[in-house]
Short mmCIF file of C-alpha atoms in Angstrom, two decimals:
data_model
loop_
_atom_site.label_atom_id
_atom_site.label_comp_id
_atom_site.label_asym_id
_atom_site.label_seq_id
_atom_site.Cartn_x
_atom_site.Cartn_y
_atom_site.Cartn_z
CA UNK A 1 13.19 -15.08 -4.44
CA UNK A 2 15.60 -13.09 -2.12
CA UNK A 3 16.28 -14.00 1.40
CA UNK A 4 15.91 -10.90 4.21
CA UNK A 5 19.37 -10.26 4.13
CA UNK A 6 20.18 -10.12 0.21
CA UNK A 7 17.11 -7.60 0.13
CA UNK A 8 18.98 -5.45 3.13
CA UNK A 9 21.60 -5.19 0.92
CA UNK A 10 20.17 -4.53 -2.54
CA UNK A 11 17.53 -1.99 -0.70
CA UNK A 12 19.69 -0.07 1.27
CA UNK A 13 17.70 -0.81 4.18
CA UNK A 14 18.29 -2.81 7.52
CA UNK A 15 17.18 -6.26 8.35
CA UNK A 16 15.89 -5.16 11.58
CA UNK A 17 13.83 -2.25 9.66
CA UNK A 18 12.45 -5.47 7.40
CA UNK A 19 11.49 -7.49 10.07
CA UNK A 20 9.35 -4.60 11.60
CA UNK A 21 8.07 -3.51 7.93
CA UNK A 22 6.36 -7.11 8.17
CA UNK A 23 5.46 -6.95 11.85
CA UNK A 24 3.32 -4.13 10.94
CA UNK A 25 1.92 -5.40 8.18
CA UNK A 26 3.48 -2.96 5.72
CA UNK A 27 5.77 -5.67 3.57
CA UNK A 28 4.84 -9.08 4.64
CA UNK A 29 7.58 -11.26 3.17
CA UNK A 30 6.38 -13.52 0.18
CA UNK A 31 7.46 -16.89 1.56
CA UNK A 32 9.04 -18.06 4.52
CA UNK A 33 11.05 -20.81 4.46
CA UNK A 34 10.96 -24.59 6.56
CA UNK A 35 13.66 -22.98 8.99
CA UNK A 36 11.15 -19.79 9.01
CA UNK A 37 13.96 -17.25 6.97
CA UNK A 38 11.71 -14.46 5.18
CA UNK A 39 11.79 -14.66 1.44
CA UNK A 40 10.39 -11.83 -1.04
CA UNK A 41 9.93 -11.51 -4.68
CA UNK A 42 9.44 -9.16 -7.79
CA UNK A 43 6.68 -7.72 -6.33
CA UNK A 44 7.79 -7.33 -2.65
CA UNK A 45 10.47 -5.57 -3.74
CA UNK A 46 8.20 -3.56 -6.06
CA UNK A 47 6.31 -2.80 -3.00
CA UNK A 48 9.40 -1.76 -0.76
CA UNK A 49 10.36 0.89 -3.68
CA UNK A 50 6.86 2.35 -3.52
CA UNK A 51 7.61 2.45 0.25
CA UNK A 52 10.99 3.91 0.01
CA UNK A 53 9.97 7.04 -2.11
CA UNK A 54 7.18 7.80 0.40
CA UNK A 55 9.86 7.57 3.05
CA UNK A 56 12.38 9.77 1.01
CA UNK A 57 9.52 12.23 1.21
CA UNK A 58 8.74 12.35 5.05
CA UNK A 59 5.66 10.00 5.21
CA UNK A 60 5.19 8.47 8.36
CA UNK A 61 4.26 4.61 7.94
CA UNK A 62 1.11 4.55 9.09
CA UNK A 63 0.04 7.16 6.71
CA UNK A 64 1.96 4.92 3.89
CA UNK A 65 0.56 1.65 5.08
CA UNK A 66 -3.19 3.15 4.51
CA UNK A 67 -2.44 4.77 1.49
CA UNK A 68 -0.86 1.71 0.36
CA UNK A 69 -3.85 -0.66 1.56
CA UNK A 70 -6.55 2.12 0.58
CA UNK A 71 -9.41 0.86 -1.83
CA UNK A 72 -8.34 2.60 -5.20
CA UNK A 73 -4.76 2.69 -4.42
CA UNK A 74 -3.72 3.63 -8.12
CA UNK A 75 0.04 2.91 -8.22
CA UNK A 76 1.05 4.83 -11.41
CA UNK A 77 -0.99 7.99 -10.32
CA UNK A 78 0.97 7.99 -7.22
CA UNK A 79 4.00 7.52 -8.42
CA UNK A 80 3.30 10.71 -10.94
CA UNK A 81 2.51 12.75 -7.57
CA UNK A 82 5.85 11.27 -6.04
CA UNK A 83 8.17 12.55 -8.80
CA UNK A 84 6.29 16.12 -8.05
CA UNK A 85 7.16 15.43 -4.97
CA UNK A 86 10.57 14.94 -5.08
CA UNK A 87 11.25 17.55 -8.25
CA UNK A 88 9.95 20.23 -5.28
CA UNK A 89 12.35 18.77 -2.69
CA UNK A 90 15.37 19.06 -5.61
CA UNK A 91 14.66 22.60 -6.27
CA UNK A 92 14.04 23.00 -2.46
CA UNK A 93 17.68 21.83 -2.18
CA UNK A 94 19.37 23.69 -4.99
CA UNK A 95 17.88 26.78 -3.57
CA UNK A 96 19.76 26.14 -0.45
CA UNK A 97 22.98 25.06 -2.28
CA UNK A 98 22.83 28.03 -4.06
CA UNK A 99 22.27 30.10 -0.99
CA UNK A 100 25.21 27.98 1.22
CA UNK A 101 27.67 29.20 -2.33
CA UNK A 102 26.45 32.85 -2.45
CA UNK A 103 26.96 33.19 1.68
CA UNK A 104 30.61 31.67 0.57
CA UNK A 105 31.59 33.97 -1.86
CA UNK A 106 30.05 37.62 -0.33
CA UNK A 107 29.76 36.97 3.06
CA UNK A 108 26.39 37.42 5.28
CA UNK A 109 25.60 40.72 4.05
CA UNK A 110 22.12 40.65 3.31
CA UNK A 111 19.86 38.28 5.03
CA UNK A 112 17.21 35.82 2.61
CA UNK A 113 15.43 33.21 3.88
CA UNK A 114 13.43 32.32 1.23
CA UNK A 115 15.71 29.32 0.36
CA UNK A 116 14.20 27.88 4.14
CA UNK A 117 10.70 28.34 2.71
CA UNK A 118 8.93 24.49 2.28
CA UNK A 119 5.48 26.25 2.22
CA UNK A 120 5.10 24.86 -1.77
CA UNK A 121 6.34 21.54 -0.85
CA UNK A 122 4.24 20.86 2.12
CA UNK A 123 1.15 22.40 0.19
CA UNK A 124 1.64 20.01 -2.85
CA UNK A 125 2.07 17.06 0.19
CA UNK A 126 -0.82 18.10 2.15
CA UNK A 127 -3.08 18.21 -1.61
CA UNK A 128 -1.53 14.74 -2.74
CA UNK A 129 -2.50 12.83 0.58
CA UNK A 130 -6.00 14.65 0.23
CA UNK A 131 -6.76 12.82 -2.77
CA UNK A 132 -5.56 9.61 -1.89
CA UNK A 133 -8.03 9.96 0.82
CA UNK A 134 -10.72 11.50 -0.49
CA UNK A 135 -13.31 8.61 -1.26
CA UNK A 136 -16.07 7.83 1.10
CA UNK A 137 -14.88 4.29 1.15
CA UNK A 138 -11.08 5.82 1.99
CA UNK A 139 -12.38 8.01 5.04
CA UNK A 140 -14.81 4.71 5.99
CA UNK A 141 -11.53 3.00 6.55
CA UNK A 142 -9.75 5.24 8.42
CA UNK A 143 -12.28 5.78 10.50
CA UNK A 144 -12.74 2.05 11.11
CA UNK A 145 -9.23 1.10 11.51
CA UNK A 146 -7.86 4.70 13.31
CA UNK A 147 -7.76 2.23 17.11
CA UNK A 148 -6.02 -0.79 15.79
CA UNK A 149 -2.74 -1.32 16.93
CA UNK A 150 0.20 -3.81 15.08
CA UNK A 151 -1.94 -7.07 16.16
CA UNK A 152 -5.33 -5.83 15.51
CA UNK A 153 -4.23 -5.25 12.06
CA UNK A 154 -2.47 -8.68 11.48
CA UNK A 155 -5.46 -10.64 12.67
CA UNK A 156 -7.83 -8.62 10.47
CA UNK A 157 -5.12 -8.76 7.37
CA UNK A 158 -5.26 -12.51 8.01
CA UNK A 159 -8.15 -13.01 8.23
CA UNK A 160 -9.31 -11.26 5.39
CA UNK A 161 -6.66 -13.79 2.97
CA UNK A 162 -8.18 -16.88 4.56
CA UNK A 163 -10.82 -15.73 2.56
CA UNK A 164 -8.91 -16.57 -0.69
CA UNK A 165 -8.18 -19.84 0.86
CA UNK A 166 -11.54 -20.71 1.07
CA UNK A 167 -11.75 -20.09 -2.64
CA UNK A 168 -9.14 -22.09 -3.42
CA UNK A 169 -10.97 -24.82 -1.67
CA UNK A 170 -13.58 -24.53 -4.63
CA UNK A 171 -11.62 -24.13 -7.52
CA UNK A 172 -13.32 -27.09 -8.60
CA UNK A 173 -16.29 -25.79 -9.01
CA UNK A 174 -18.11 -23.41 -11.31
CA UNK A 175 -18.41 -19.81 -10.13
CA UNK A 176 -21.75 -19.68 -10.43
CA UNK A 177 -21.87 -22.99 -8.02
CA UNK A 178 -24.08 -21.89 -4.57
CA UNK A 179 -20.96 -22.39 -2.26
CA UNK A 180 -18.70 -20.22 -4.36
CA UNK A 181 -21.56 -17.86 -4.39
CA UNK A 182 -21.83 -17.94 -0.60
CA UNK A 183 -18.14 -17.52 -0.35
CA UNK A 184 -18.36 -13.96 -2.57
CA UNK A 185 -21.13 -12.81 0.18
CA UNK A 186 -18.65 -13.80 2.95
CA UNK A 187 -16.49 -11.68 1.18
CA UNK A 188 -18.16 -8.78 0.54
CA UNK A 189 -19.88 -9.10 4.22
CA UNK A 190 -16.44 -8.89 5.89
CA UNK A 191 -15.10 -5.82 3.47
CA UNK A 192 -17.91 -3.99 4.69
CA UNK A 193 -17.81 -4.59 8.39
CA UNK A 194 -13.72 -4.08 8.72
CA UNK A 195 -12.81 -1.45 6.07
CA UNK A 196 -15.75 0.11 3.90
CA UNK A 197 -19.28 -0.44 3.06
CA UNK A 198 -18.55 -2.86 0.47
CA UNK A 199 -21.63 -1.56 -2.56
CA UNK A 200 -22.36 -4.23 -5.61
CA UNK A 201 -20.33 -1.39 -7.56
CA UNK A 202 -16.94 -1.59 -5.46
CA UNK A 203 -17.18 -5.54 -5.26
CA UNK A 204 -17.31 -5.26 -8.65
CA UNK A 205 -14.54 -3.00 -9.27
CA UNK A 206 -12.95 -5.33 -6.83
CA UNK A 207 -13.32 -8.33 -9.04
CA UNK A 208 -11.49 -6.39 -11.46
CA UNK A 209 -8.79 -6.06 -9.98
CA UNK A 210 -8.44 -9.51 -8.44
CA UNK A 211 -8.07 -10.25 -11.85
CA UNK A 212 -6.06 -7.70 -13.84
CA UNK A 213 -2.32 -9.24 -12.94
CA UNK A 214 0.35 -7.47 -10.81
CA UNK A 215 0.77 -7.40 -7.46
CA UNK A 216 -2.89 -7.70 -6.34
CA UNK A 217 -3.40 -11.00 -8.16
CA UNK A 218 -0.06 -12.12 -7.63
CA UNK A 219 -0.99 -11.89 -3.61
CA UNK A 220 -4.14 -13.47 -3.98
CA UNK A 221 -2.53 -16.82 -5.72
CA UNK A 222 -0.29 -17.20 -3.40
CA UNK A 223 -1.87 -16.21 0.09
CA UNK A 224 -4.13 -18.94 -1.10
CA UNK A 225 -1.54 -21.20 -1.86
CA UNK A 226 -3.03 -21.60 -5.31
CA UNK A 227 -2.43 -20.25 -8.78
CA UNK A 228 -5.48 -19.20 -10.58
CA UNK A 229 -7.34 -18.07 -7.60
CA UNK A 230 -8.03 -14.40 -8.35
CA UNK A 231 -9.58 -15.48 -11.40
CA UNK A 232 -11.85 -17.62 -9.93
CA UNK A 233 -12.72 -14.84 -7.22
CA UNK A 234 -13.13 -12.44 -10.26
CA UNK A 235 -15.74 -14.36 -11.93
CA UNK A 236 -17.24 -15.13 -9.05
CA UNK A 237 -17.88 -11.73 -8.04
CA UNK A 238 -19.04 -10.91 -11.88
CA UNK A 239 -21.88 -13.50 -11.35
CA UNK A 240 -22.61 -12.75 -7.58
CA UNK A 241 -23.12 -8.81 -8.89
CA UNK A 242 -25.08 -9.75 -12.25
CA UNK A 243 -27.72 -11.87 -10.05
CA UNK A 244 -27.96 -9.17 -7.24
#
């Protein structure tokens, strides 16, 4: 674990621009200590890279926080359309190098502006975003979420892990067990009414997820203060959708 300032200083980036990353709910720290210091691990800092390229690229935060949060946020896939990205911003910039060194040596004697031209860039941008956001469940979300401001977000972002904690309540029970079944319902119920209609299909893609290691399940263990959690919600969610 790395305190707030060893992470300014490995990332580049400021403390103050931490502290807001969190306020907004874009890098929420991993741990915070007894005298309340921010702490962040492997995966925070995985996280903060991910956000970094976006912002290397000219992506406001909003747009990276709901890309970021977006059901079907695939990380490699995204990271493919980043290195696009950026290999169209270095030949973007060699153009102009090229152009600053021929200006040099000749003079201004015939006028090009083609090197100025970001039409191929901003097309590629404009495609990528497109389909990050081009499930149902994506524009349900936006739609749904377009009036929240900083707090409205943190409550609902809350609120929606206090769900896990309430799993981790009944981690000694069986997930077929009613009360872990009623706890899936809560969970799909409040998926639906704050970000997407939440079908037996995405819970169960969901569940998947929960499960499959990384970041995702990494969160969920320790949001709900207990290791082995996202399993539990995983096969929980396999029985709920088998039964309904």
């Amino acid at each position: 674990m790395r305190t707030v300032n060893e992470v300014s200083k490995l990332a580049g980036v400021s403390i103050r621009t931490l502290h807001y990353y969190d306020r907004i709910g874009l890098l929420p720290p991993s741990g915070i200590t007894e005298t309340g210091y921010r702490l962040y691990d492997d995966t925070a800092l995985e996280r903060l890279q991910c956000i970094l390229l976006f912002r290397e690229l000219q992506f406001p935060l909003k747009d990276i926080k709901k890309i970021m949060d977006s059901p079907g946020f695939d990380k490699d896939k995204a990271l493919e359309q980043q290195i696009t990205l950026l290999e169209l911003k270095k030949e973007h910039l060699e153009n102009l190098i090229e152009l600053a060194r021929d200006v040099k040596r000749k003079g201004v004697k015939k006028l090009d502006f083609k090197a100025f031209d970001t039409k191929k860039m901003d097309e590629y941008a404009k495609e990528a975003k497109a389909r990050w956001g081009e499930t149902a469940a994506y524009k349900e979300y936006e739609e749904k979420c377009k009036d929240w401001d900083e707090k409205d977000a943190q409550k609902v972002n809350e609120e929606f892990m206090s769900l896990f904690t309430e799993f981790a309540r009944l981690s000694d029970l069986a997930p077929e067990e009613e009360r872990v079944q009623k706890q899936v319902r809560k969970l799909q119920d409040y998926i639906t009414d704050h970000f997407y209609t939440c079908t037996k299909e995405i819970l169960s893609g969901l569940g998947q997820m929960y499960a499959a290691g990384g970041e995702m399940t990494e969160n969920i263990d320790r949001s709900a203060g207990k290791k082995g959690t996202a399993e539990l919600v995983s096969k929980a969610i396999s029985v709920y959708c088998s039964n309904n």
